[in-house]
CSV table of C-alpha atoms and ligand atoms in Angstrom, one decimal:
chain,number,residue,atom,x,y,z
B,300,UNK,CA,0.0,-0.2,0.1
B,301,UNK,CA,1.5,3.6,-1.0
B,302,UNK,CA,2.1,5.9,1.9
B,303,UNK,CA,-0.5,8.4,0.3
B,304,UNK,CA,-3.4,5.9,0.1
B,305,UNK,CA,-2.6,4.5,3.9
B,306,UNK,CA,-2.8,8.1,4.9
B,307,UNK,CA,-6.3,8.7,3.2
B,308,UNK,CA,-7.5,5.2,4.9
B,309,UNK,CA,-6.3,6.2,8.1
B,310,UNK,CA,-8.2,9.7,7.9
B,311,UNK,CA,-11.6,8.2,6.8
B,312,UNK,CA,-11.4,5.8,9.7
B,313,UNK,CA,-10.9,8.7,11.9
B,314,UNK,CA,-13.8,10.4,10.5
B,315,UNK,CA,-16.1,7.5,10.6
B,316,UNK,CA,-15.3,6.8,14.4
B,317,UNK,CA,-16.3,10.6,15.0
B,318,UNK,CA,-19.7,11.2,16.5
B,319,UNK,CA,-21.9,13.1,13.8
B,320,UNK,CA,-21.6,16.8,13.8
B,321,UNK,CA,-23.6,18.3,16.4
B,322,UNK,CA,-27.0,20.3,15.2
B,323,UNK,CA,-26.4,24.2,15.8
B,324,UNK,CA,-28.7,26.1,17.9
B,325,UNK,CA,-30.3,27.8,15.1
B,326,UNK,CA,-31.2,24.5,13.3
B,327,UNK,CA,-32.4,23.1,16.7
B,328,UNK,CA,-34.6,26.1,17.4
B,329,UNK,CA,-35.8,26.1,13.7
B,330,UNK,CA,-36.7,22.0,14.0
B,331,UNK,CA,-38.5,22.8,17.5
B,332,UNK,CA,-40.6,25.7,16.3
B,333,UNK,CA,-41.6,23.9,13.0
B,334,UNK,CA,-42.8,21.1,15.1
B,335,UNK,CA,-44.5,23.6,17.8
B,336,UNK,CA,-46.2,25.2,15.0
B,337,UNK,CA,-47.8,22.0,14.0
B,338,UNK,CA,-48.9,21.0,17.0
B,339,UNK,CA,-50.3,24.4,17.9
B,340,UNK,CA,-52.3,24.7,15.1
B,341,UNK,CA,-53.6,21.1,15.5
B,342,UNK,CA,-54.4,21.6,19.1
B,343,UNK,CA,-56.2,24.8,18.3
B,344,UNK,CA,-58.6,23.1,15.7
B,345,UNK,CA,-59.7,20.6,18.3
B,346,UNK,CA,-60.5,23.4,20.8
B,347,UNK,CA,-64.0,24.1,21.6
B,348,UNK,CA,-64.9,27.9,21.8
B,349,UNK,CA,-64.1,28.0,25.7
B,350,UNK,CA,-61.6,25.4,26.0
B,351,UNK,CA,-57.8,25.3,26.8
B,352,UNK,CA,-55.4,22.5,26.6
B,353,UNK,CA,-54.2,20.7,29.8
B,354,UNK,CA,-52.7,17.3,29.4
B,355,UNK,CA,-53.1,13.8,28.4
B,356,UNK,CA,-55.4,11.6,30.5
B,357,UNK,CA,-54.9,7.8,31.7
B,358,UNK,CA,-56.9,6.5,28.6
B,359,UNK,CA,-54.4,8.5,26.3
B,360,UNK,CA,-57.2,11.0,25.2
B,361,UNK,CA,-56.5,14.8,25.5
B,362,UNK,CA,-57.7,16.7,28.4
B,363,UNK,CA,-59.1,20.4,28.3
B,364,UNK,CA,-59.8,22.7,30.8
B,365,UNK,CA,-61.3,26.4,30.6
B,366,UNK,CA,-59.7,29.5,32.0
B,367,UNK,CA,-60.0,29.1,35.4
B,368,UNK,CA,-57.5,26.3,35.3
B,369,UNK,CA,-54.1,27.4,36.8
B,370,UNK,CA,-52.4,26.6,33.3
B,371,UNK,CA,-54.7,28.4,31.3
B,372,UNK,CA,-52.2,30.8,30.3
B,373,UNK,CA,-49.6,28.5,28.9
B,374,UNK,CA,-51.2,27.3,25.8
B,375,UNK,CA,-51.6,30.9,24.4
B,376,UNK,CA,-48.2,31.9,25.6
B,377,UNK,CA,-46.6,28.8,23.4
B,378,UNK,CA,-48.4,30.2,20.4
B,379,UNK,CA,-47.3,33.6,21.0
B,380,UNK,CA,-43.7,32.2,21.5
B,381,UNK,CA,-44.4,30.4,18.4
B,382,UNK,CA,-45.4,33.5,16.5
B,383,UNK,CA,-42.6,35.5,17.4
B,384,UNK,CA,-40.2,32.9,16.4
B,385,UNK,CA,-42.0,31.8,13.2
B,386,UNK,CA,-43.8,35.2,12.2
B,387,UNK,CA,-46.7,33.1,11.0
B,388,UNK,CA,-50.0,35.2,11.1
B,389,UNK,CA,-52.2,32.1,11.3
B,390,UNK,CA,-50.3,31.6,14.8
B,391,UNK,CA,-50.9,35.3,15.8
B,392,UNK,CA,-54.6,34.7,15.4
B,393,UNK,CA,-54.5,31.4,17.3
B,394,UNK,CA,-52.6,33.1,20.1
B,395,UNK,CA,-54.8,36.1,20.4
B,396,UNK,CA,-58.0,33.9,20.0
B,397,UNK,CA,-56.8,31.7,22.8
B,398,UNK,CA,-55.5,35.0,25.0
B,399,UNK,CA,-59.0,36.4,24.7
B,400,UNK,CA,-60.6,33.3,26.5
B,401,UNK,CA,-59.1,34.1,29.5
B,402,UNK,CA,-60.7,37.7,29.6
B,403,UNK,CA,-63.1,36.5,32.8
B,404,UNK,CA,-60.1,36.0,35.0
B,405,UNK,CA,-60.2,39.4,37.0
B,406,UNK,CA,-64.0,39.0,37.6
B,407,UNK,CA,-64.3,35.2,38.0
B,408,UNK,CA,-60.9,33.9,39.4
B,409,UNK,CA,-59.3,34.5,42.8
B,410,UNK,CA,-56.1,32.9,42.9
B,411,UNK,CA,-52.4,33.2,43.1
B,412,UNK,CA,-51.9,31.6,39.8
B,413,UNK,CA,-53.3,35.2,38.1
B,414,UNK,CA,-49.7,35.8,37.7
B,415,UNK,CA,-49.2,32.7,35.6
B,416,UNK,CA,-52.5,32.9,34.0
B,417,UNK,CA,-52.3,36.5,32.7
B,418,UNK,CA,-48.6,37.6,32.1
B,419,UNK,CA,-48.0,34.4,29.9
B,420,UNK,CA,-51.1,35.0,27.7
B,421,UNK,CA,-51.9,38.8,28.0
B,422,UNK,CA,-48.4,39.7,28.9
B,423,UNK,CA,-47.0,38.3,25.6
B,424,UNK,CA,-49.7,39.5,23.8
B,425,UNK,CA,-48.9,43.1,24.7
B,426,UNK,CA,-45.2,42.4,24.4
B,427,UNK,CA,-45.7,41.2,20.7
B,428,UNK,CA,-48.6,43.5,19.6
B,429,UNK,CA,-48.5,46.7,21.7
B,430,UNK,CA,-52.3,46.5,21.9
B,431,UNK,CA,-53.7,49.2,24.5
B,432,UNK,CA,-57.0,47.1,24.6
B,433,UNK,CA,-55.2,44.7,26.5
B,434,UNK,CA,-54.4,46.5,29.4
B,435,UNK,CA,-57.8,46.9,31.2
B,436,UNK,CA,-58.0,43.0,31.8
B,437,UNK,CA,-54.1,43.2,32.7
B,438,UNK,CA,-54.6,46.0,35.2
B,439,UNK,CA,-58.0,44.4,36.8
B,440,UNK,CA,-55.9,41.1,37.0
B,441,UNK,CA,-52.9,42.8,39.1
B,442,UNK,CA,-55.5,44.4,41.4
B,443,UNK,CA,-57.2,41.1,41.9
B,444,UNK,CA,-54.1,39.3,42.7
B,445,UNK,CA,-53.1,42.2,45.3
B,446,UNK,CA,-56.5,41.2,47.3
B,447,UNK,CA,-54.4,38.2,48.1
B,448,UNK,CA,-51.8,40.2,49.9
B,449,UNK,CA,-51.5,39.8,53.7
B,450,UNK,CA,-50.0,42.9,55.0
B,451,UNK,CA,-49.3,41.4,58.7
B,452,UNK,CA,-47.2,38.5,57.2
B,453,UNK,CA,-45.7,40.4,53.9
B,454,UNK,CA,-46.7,37.8,51.6
B,455,UNK,CA,-49.3,37.0,49.1
B,456,UNK,CA,-51.4,34.1,50.3
B,457,UNK,CA,-51.3,31.2,48.0
B,458,UNK,CA,-54.0,28.6,48.4
B,459,UNK,CA,-57.3,29.0,50.4
B,460,UNK,CA,-58.1,27.2,53.2
B,461,UNK,CA,-59.1,23.6,52.4
B,462,UNK,CA,-61.3,20.9,54.0
B,463,UNK,CA,-59.0,18.4,55.9
B,464,UNK,CA,-56.0,20.6,55.9
B,465,UNK,CA,-54.5,22.6,58.7
B,466,UNK,CA,-54.0,25.7,56.9
B,467,UNK,CA,-54.7,29.3,57.7
B,468,UNK,CA,-52.5,31.3,55.1
B,469,UNK,CA,-50.5,28.8,52.7
B,470,UNK,CA,-48.0,30.1,50.7
B,471,UNK,CA,-46.0,27.9,48.1
B,472,UNK,CA,-42.5,28.4,46.5
B,473,UNK,CA,-44.3,28.6,43.2
B,474,UNK,CA,-45.8,31.8,44.0
B,475,UNK,CA,-42.5,33.5,43.3
B,476,UNK,CA,-43.5,33.3,39.6
B,477,UNK,CA,-46.8,35.3,40.1
B,478,UNK,CA,-44.7,38.5,40.9
B,479,UNK,CA,-43.5,39.0,37.3
B,480,UNK,CA,-47.2,40.4,36.7
B,481,UNK,CA,-46.9,42.6,39.7
B,482,UNK,CA,-43.7,43.9,38.9
B,483,UNK,CA,-44.6,44.6,35.2
B,484,UNK,CA,-47.7,46.2,36.0
B,485,UNK,CA,-46.1,48.7,38.5
B,486,UNK,CA,-44.1,50.0,35.7
B,487,UNK,CA,-46.9,49.9,33.3
B,488,UNK,CA,-49.8,51.8,35.4
B,489,UNK,CA,-47.3,53.7,37.9
B,490,UNK,CA,-48.4,51.7,40.7
B,491,UNK,CA,-45.7,51.4,43.3
B,492,UNK,CA,-47.8,49.2,45.5
B,493,UNK,CA,-47.5,46.3,43.2
B,494,UNK,CA,-43.8,46.5,43.4
B,495,UNK,CA,-44.0,46.8,47.1
B,496,UNK,CA,-45.9,44.0,47.6
B,497,UNK,CA,-43.9,41.8,45.3
B,498,UNK,CA,-40.8,42.6,47.0
B,499,UNK,CA,-42.4,42.0,50.5
B,500,UNK,CA,-43.4,38.7,49.2
B,501,UNK,CA,-39.7,37.9,47.8
B,502,UNK,CA,-38.1,38.9,50.6
B,503,UNK,CA,-40.2,37.1,53.2
B,504,UNK,CA,-40.1,34.0,51.3
B,505,UNK,CA,-36.1,34.4,50.8
B,506,UNK,CA,-36.0,34.6,54.6
B,507,UNK,CA,-38.4,31.5,55.4
B,508,UNK,CA,-38.7,29.1,52.5
B,509,UNK,CA,-35.1,28.0,52.3
B,510,UNK,CA,-33.1,25.4,54.0
B,511,UNK,CA,-29.6,25.6,54.8
B,512,UNK,CA,-28.5,23.7,52.0
B,513,UNK,CA,-30.5,26.1,49.5
B,514,UNK,CA,-33.3,23.9,48.9
B,515,UNK,CA,-36.6,24.9,49.2
B,516,UNK,CA,-39.8,23.8,51.1
B,517,UNK,CA,-42.9,23.5,49.1
B,518,UNK,CA,-45.6,24.8,51.6
B,519,UNK,CA,-45.3,27.3,54.3
B,520,UNK,CA,-48.6,28.1,56.5
B,521,UNK,CA,-48.5,31.6,58.0
B,522,UNK,CA,-50.2,33.2,60.7
B,523,UNK,CA,-51.3,36.3,58.3
B,524,UNK,CA,-51.6,38.5,61.5
B,525,UNK,CA,-48.0,38.7,62.1
B,526,UNK,CA,-46.1,36.3,60.1
B,527,UNK,CA,-45.2,33.3,62.3
B,528,UNK,CA,-45.0,30.2,60.5
B,529,UNK,CA,-47.2,27.5,61.8
B,530,UNK,CA,-45.7,24.8,59.8
B,531,UNK,CA,-43.5,23.9,56.7
B,532,UNK,CA,-44.3,20.9,54.3
B,533,UNK,CA,-44.9,19.7,51.1
B,534,UNK,CA,-47.9,18.9,48.8
B,535,UNK,CA,-46.3,17.9,45.9
B,536,UNK,CA,-43.1,16.7,46.9
B,537,UNK,CA,-41.8,13.2,48.0
B,538,UNK,CA,-41.7,14.6,51.7
B,539,UNK,CA,-41.8,17.7,53.7
B,540,UNK,CA,-37.9,17.6,54.0
B,541,UNK,CA,-37.1,16.7,50.3
B,542,UNK,CA,-36.6,19.1,47.3
B,543,UNK,CA,-39.5,18.8,45.0
B,544,UNK,CA,-37.8,19.4,41.3
B,545,UNK,CA,-40.4,21.8,40.0
B,546,UNK,CA,-40.5,23.7,43.3
B,547,UNK,CA,-36.6,24.4,42.9
B,548,UNK,CA,-37.2,25.4,39.6
B,549,UNK,CA,-40.0,28.1,40.3
B,550,UNK,CA,-37.6,29.2,43.1
B,551,UNK,CA,-34.7,29.6,40.9
B,552,UNK,CA,-36.9,31.3,37.9
B,553,UNK,CA,-38.7,33.8,40.3
B,554,UNK,CA,-35.5,35.2,42.1
B,555,UNK,CA,-33.7,35.5,38.5
B,556,UNK,CA,-36.8,37.3,37.4
B,557,UNK,CA,-37.1,39.4,40.5
B,558,UNK,CA,-33.3,40.5,40.2
B,559,UNK,CA,-34.1,41.4,36.5
B,560,UNK,CA,-37.3,43.4,37.6
B,561,UNK,CA,-35.6,45.5,40.5
B,562,UNK,CA,-32.1,44.7,40.4
B,563,UNK,CA,-31.9,43.8,44.0
B,564,UNK,CA,-28.3,42.0,44.6
B,565,UNK,CA,-29.8,39.7,47.1
B,566,UNK,CA,-32.1,37.9,44.5
B,567,UNK,CA,-29.3,37.4,42.2
B,568,UNK,CA,-27.1,35.9,45.1
B,569,UNK,CA,-30.6,33.7,46.0
B,570,UNK,CA,-31.0,32.6,42.5
B,571,UNK,CA,-27.1,31.6,42.2
B,572,UNK,CA,-27.5,29.6,45.4
B,573,UNK,CA,-30.5,27.8,43.9
B,574,UNK,CA,-28.8,27.0,40.8
B,575,UNK,CA,-26.0,25.8,42.6
B,576,UNK,CA,-28.1,23.4,44.7
B,577,UNK,CA,-30.0,22.1,41.4
B,578,UNK,CA,-27.0,21.6,38.9
B,579,UNK,CA,-24.9,19.1,41.0
B,580,UNK,CA,-28.1,16.9,41.5
B,581,UNK,CA,-29.0,16.6,37.7
B,582,UNK,CA,-28.7,13.5,35.8
B,583,UNK,CA,-26.3,13.1,33.0
B,584,UNK,CA,-28.7,14.0,30.4
B,585,UNK,CA,-29.8,17.3,32.3
B,586,UNK,CA,-33.5,16.2,32.8
B,587,UNK,CA,-34.3,16.3,36.5
B,588,UNK,CA,-36.2,13.5,38.4
B,589,UNK,CA,-39.2,14.8,39.6
B,590,UNK,CA,-38.1,15.1,43.4
B,591,UNK,CA,-34.4,15.1,43.8
B,592,UNK,CA,-34.5,13.2,47.0
B,593,UNK,CA,-36.4,10.1,45.8
B,594,UNK,CA,-34.5,7.4,47.2
B,595,UNK,CA,-33.7,5.3,44.1
B,596,UNK,CA,-31.6,8.1,42.8
B,597,UNK,CA,-29.2,7.4,45.8
B,598,UNK,CA,-29.0,3.6,44.7
B,599,UNK,CA,-28.3,4.4,41.3
B,600,UNK,CA,-31.8,2.9,40.2
B,601,UNK,CA,-32.3,5.9,37.7
B,602,UNK,CA,-34.9,3.9,35.3
B,603,UNK,CA,-37.3,3.6,38.3
B,604,UNK,CA,-37.7,7.4,38.9
B,605,UNK,CA,-39.8,9.7,36.6
B,606,UNK,CA,-38.4,12.4,35.2
B,607,UNK,CA,-40.3,16.1,35.0
B,608,UNK,CA,-39.8,17.8,31.7
B,609,UNK,CA,-41.4,20.8,33.0
B,610,UNK,CA,-38.9,21.4,35.7
B,611,UNK,CA,-36.2,20.9,33.4
B,612,UNK,CA,-37.6,23.2,30.9
B,613,UNK,CA,-38.1,26.3,33.6
B,614,UNK,CA,-34.5,25.3,35.1
B,615,UNK,CA,-33.1,25.6,31.4
B,616,UNK,CA,-34.8,29.0,30.6
B,617,UNK,CA,-34.2,30.5,34.2
B,618,UNK,CA,-30.4,29.3,33.9
B,619,UNK,CA,-30.2,30.8,30.7
B,620,UNK,CA,-31.3,34.2,32.0
B,621,UNK,CA,-29.6,34.2,35.3
B,622,UNK,CA,-26.1,33.3,33.0
B,623,UNK,CA,-26.8,36.9,31.6
B,624,UNK,CA,-26.6,38.5,34.8
B,625,UNK,CA,-23.7,36.8,36.7
B,626,UNK,CA,-20.5,38.8,36.4
B,627,UNK,CA,-18.1,35.5,37.0
B,628,UNK,CA,-17.5,34.2,33.3
B,629,UNK,CA,-16.8,30.9,34.2
B,630,UNK,CA,-19.9,30.7,36.2
B,631,UNK,CA,-21.8,32.1,33.5
B,632,UNK,CA,-20.7,29.9,30.8
B,633,UNK,CA,-21.3,26.8,33.2
B,634,UNK,CA,-25.1,27.8,33.4
B,635,UNK,CA,-25.5,28.0,29.9
B,636,UNK,CA,-23.8,24.7,29.4
B,637,UNK,CA,-26.3,23.1,31.5
B,638,UNK,CA,-29.2,24.9,29.8
B,639,UNK,CA,-27.9,23.7,26.5
B,640,UNK,CA,-27.5,20.2,27.5
B,641,UNK,CA,-31.0,20.4,29.1
B,642,UNK,CA,-32.4,22.0,26.0
B,643,UNK,CA,-30.7,19.4,23.7
B,644,UNK,CA,-32.0,16.4,25.7
B,645,UNK,CA,-35.6,17.7,25.5
B,646,UNK,CA,-35.2,18.4,21.8
B,647,UNK,CA,-34.3,14.9,21.5
B,648,UNK,CA,-36.7,12.1,20.4
B,649,UNK,CA,-37.2,10.9,24.0
B,650,UNK,CA,-38.9,13.9,24.9
B,651,UNK,CA,-40.0,16.0,21.7
B,652,UNK,CA,-43.1,15.1,20.2
B,653,UNK,CA,-43.3,14.3,16.6
B,654,UNK,CA,-45.7,16.5,14.6
B,655,UNK,CA,-49.1,14.8,14.8
B,656,UNK,CA,-48.5,12.8,17.8
B,657,UNK,CA,-48.6,13.4,21.8
B,658,UNK,CA,-52.2,14.9,21.3
B,659,UNK,CA,-50.7,18.1,19.9
B,660,UNK,CA,-48.4,18.9,22.8
B,661,UNK,CA,-44.9,19.7,22.3
B,662,UNK,CA,-42.7,17.8,25.1
B,663,UNK,CA,-43.6,14.5,26.6
B,664,UNK,CA,-42.9,13.0,30.1
B,665,UNK,CA,-43.9,15.9,32.4
B,666,UNK,CA,-44.8,15.2,36.1
B,667,UNK,CA,-47.9,17.1,37.7
B,668,UNK,CA,-48.7,15.9,41.1
B,669,UNK,CA,-46.8,12.5,41.5
B,670,UNK,CA,-47.9,11.7,45.1
B,671,UNK,CA,-51.9,12.1,43.8
B,672,UNK,CA,-51.1,9.6,40.8
B,673,UNK,CA,-52.3,13.0,38.7
B,674,UNK,CA,-50.6,14.1,35.6
B,675,UNK,CA,-47.6,11.6,36.0
B,676,UNK,CA,-45.3,11.2,32.6
B,677,UNK,CA,-47.8,13.1,30.6
B,678,UNK,CA,-47.5,16.3,28.5
B,679,UNK,CA,-47.9,19.5,30.4
B,680,UNK,CA,-48.7,22.8,29.0
B,681,UNK,CA,-46.2,24.7,31.0
B,682,UNK,CA,-43.3,22.2,30.0
B,683,UNK,CA,-44.1,23.3,26.3
B,684,UNK,CA,-44.3,27.0,27.3
B,685,UNK,CA,-40.9,27.4,29.4
B,686,UNK,CA,-39.0,24.8,26.7
B,687,UNK,CA,-40.2,27.5,23.9
B,688,UNK,CA,-38.9,30.3,26.0
B,689,UNK,CA,-35.6,28.4,26.5
B,690,UNK,CA,-35.0,27.5,23.0
B,691,UNK,CA,-35.6,31.3,22.2
B,692,UNK,CA,-33.3,32.7,25.1
B,693,UNK,CA,-30.6,30.2,24.4
B,694,UNK,CA,-30.4,30.8,20.6
B,695,UNK,CA,-30.5,34.4,21.5
B,696,UNK,CA,-27.7,34.1,24.0
B,697,UNK,CA,-25.7,32.4,21.3
B,698,UNK,CA,-26.0,35.3,18.6
T,990,LIG,N1,-48.0,25.6,40.7
T,990,LIG,C1,-48.3,24.2,40.7
T,990,LIG,C2,-47.3,23.3,40.4
T,990,LIG,O1,-46.2,23.9,39.9
T,990,LIG,O2,-47.5,22.4,40.1
């Protein structure tokens, strides 16, 4: 064999042993949004006038909700992101039509989740269209959310008293997410009290909800008159002392968002502490187990433990934003690398639906309420919403 030929053969062998070239983030985003656009259009086509998608039931059929379900804003929000990415006017019509299904919220919903519902739907609508006719509902929703503020404790009450529960004023870590509506409305309507309420809630939560290792409890029950804590427990996690994955994700996103909104250094530090709790506990592919303390994880029996694509998507989106605020370049690159790993896994066949499948949802394998055997290993509209947001944010961070 002549020398030149043997070099060629060696080169070919080397090439064939290399893994295929990794898809660029632009290519990944194009692929994800092409599937998302088809799924959103198919979902919209099957919805009745007042219906919004929720999940897949145990019989495999699509389950819908009306606007009063806490997740009602996520489908319109996903449609807004898909419109933003693709510029497809049909998606804009779908986004607006489904946003307006939530118009009854300020009059008919009394829930801390009003922030999720309205800011993901109407908030994105306002951002992308500038249509001032949306402002009335947004303003009334912020007012309604503030009726749940308990000044004696300095927090917004999450849930109402419920039969069989020893609750007076329960506050869940998830509630951090609802502050975005108030912070944005404080600027929009020049109402400082919205921001004051949000900052108070975030400060009190920072002082009470977190353990020494920077993981958070799910539920704290307060005495609303004086802020004393009656008990700390979980509803959706494995145990009172465990770290429910989505709760950690809401905290990470919530403090990152609050830093963006008001620039308070303590919020940035809190977000970093939460990130530093989450990241070393992620599995190799980055997609969280539904609770970080499921015993099988410690035993290495990973296949026994459900993943939660929703928590993963929220973490990816939040880490991408957090990376843009931290000054330490190595830390920032580390956060982005984890976010990218999560997004690439969620964009793989294991998690990302094929167009026409998965009842029109975008991601598979979310966990709603594991201990109640409710919405386990199913699509969830909030997984889809934060995944699309993460893809947009990550792509922009690389431009
Ligand atoms: N906020 C409810 C949940 O995350 O399941």
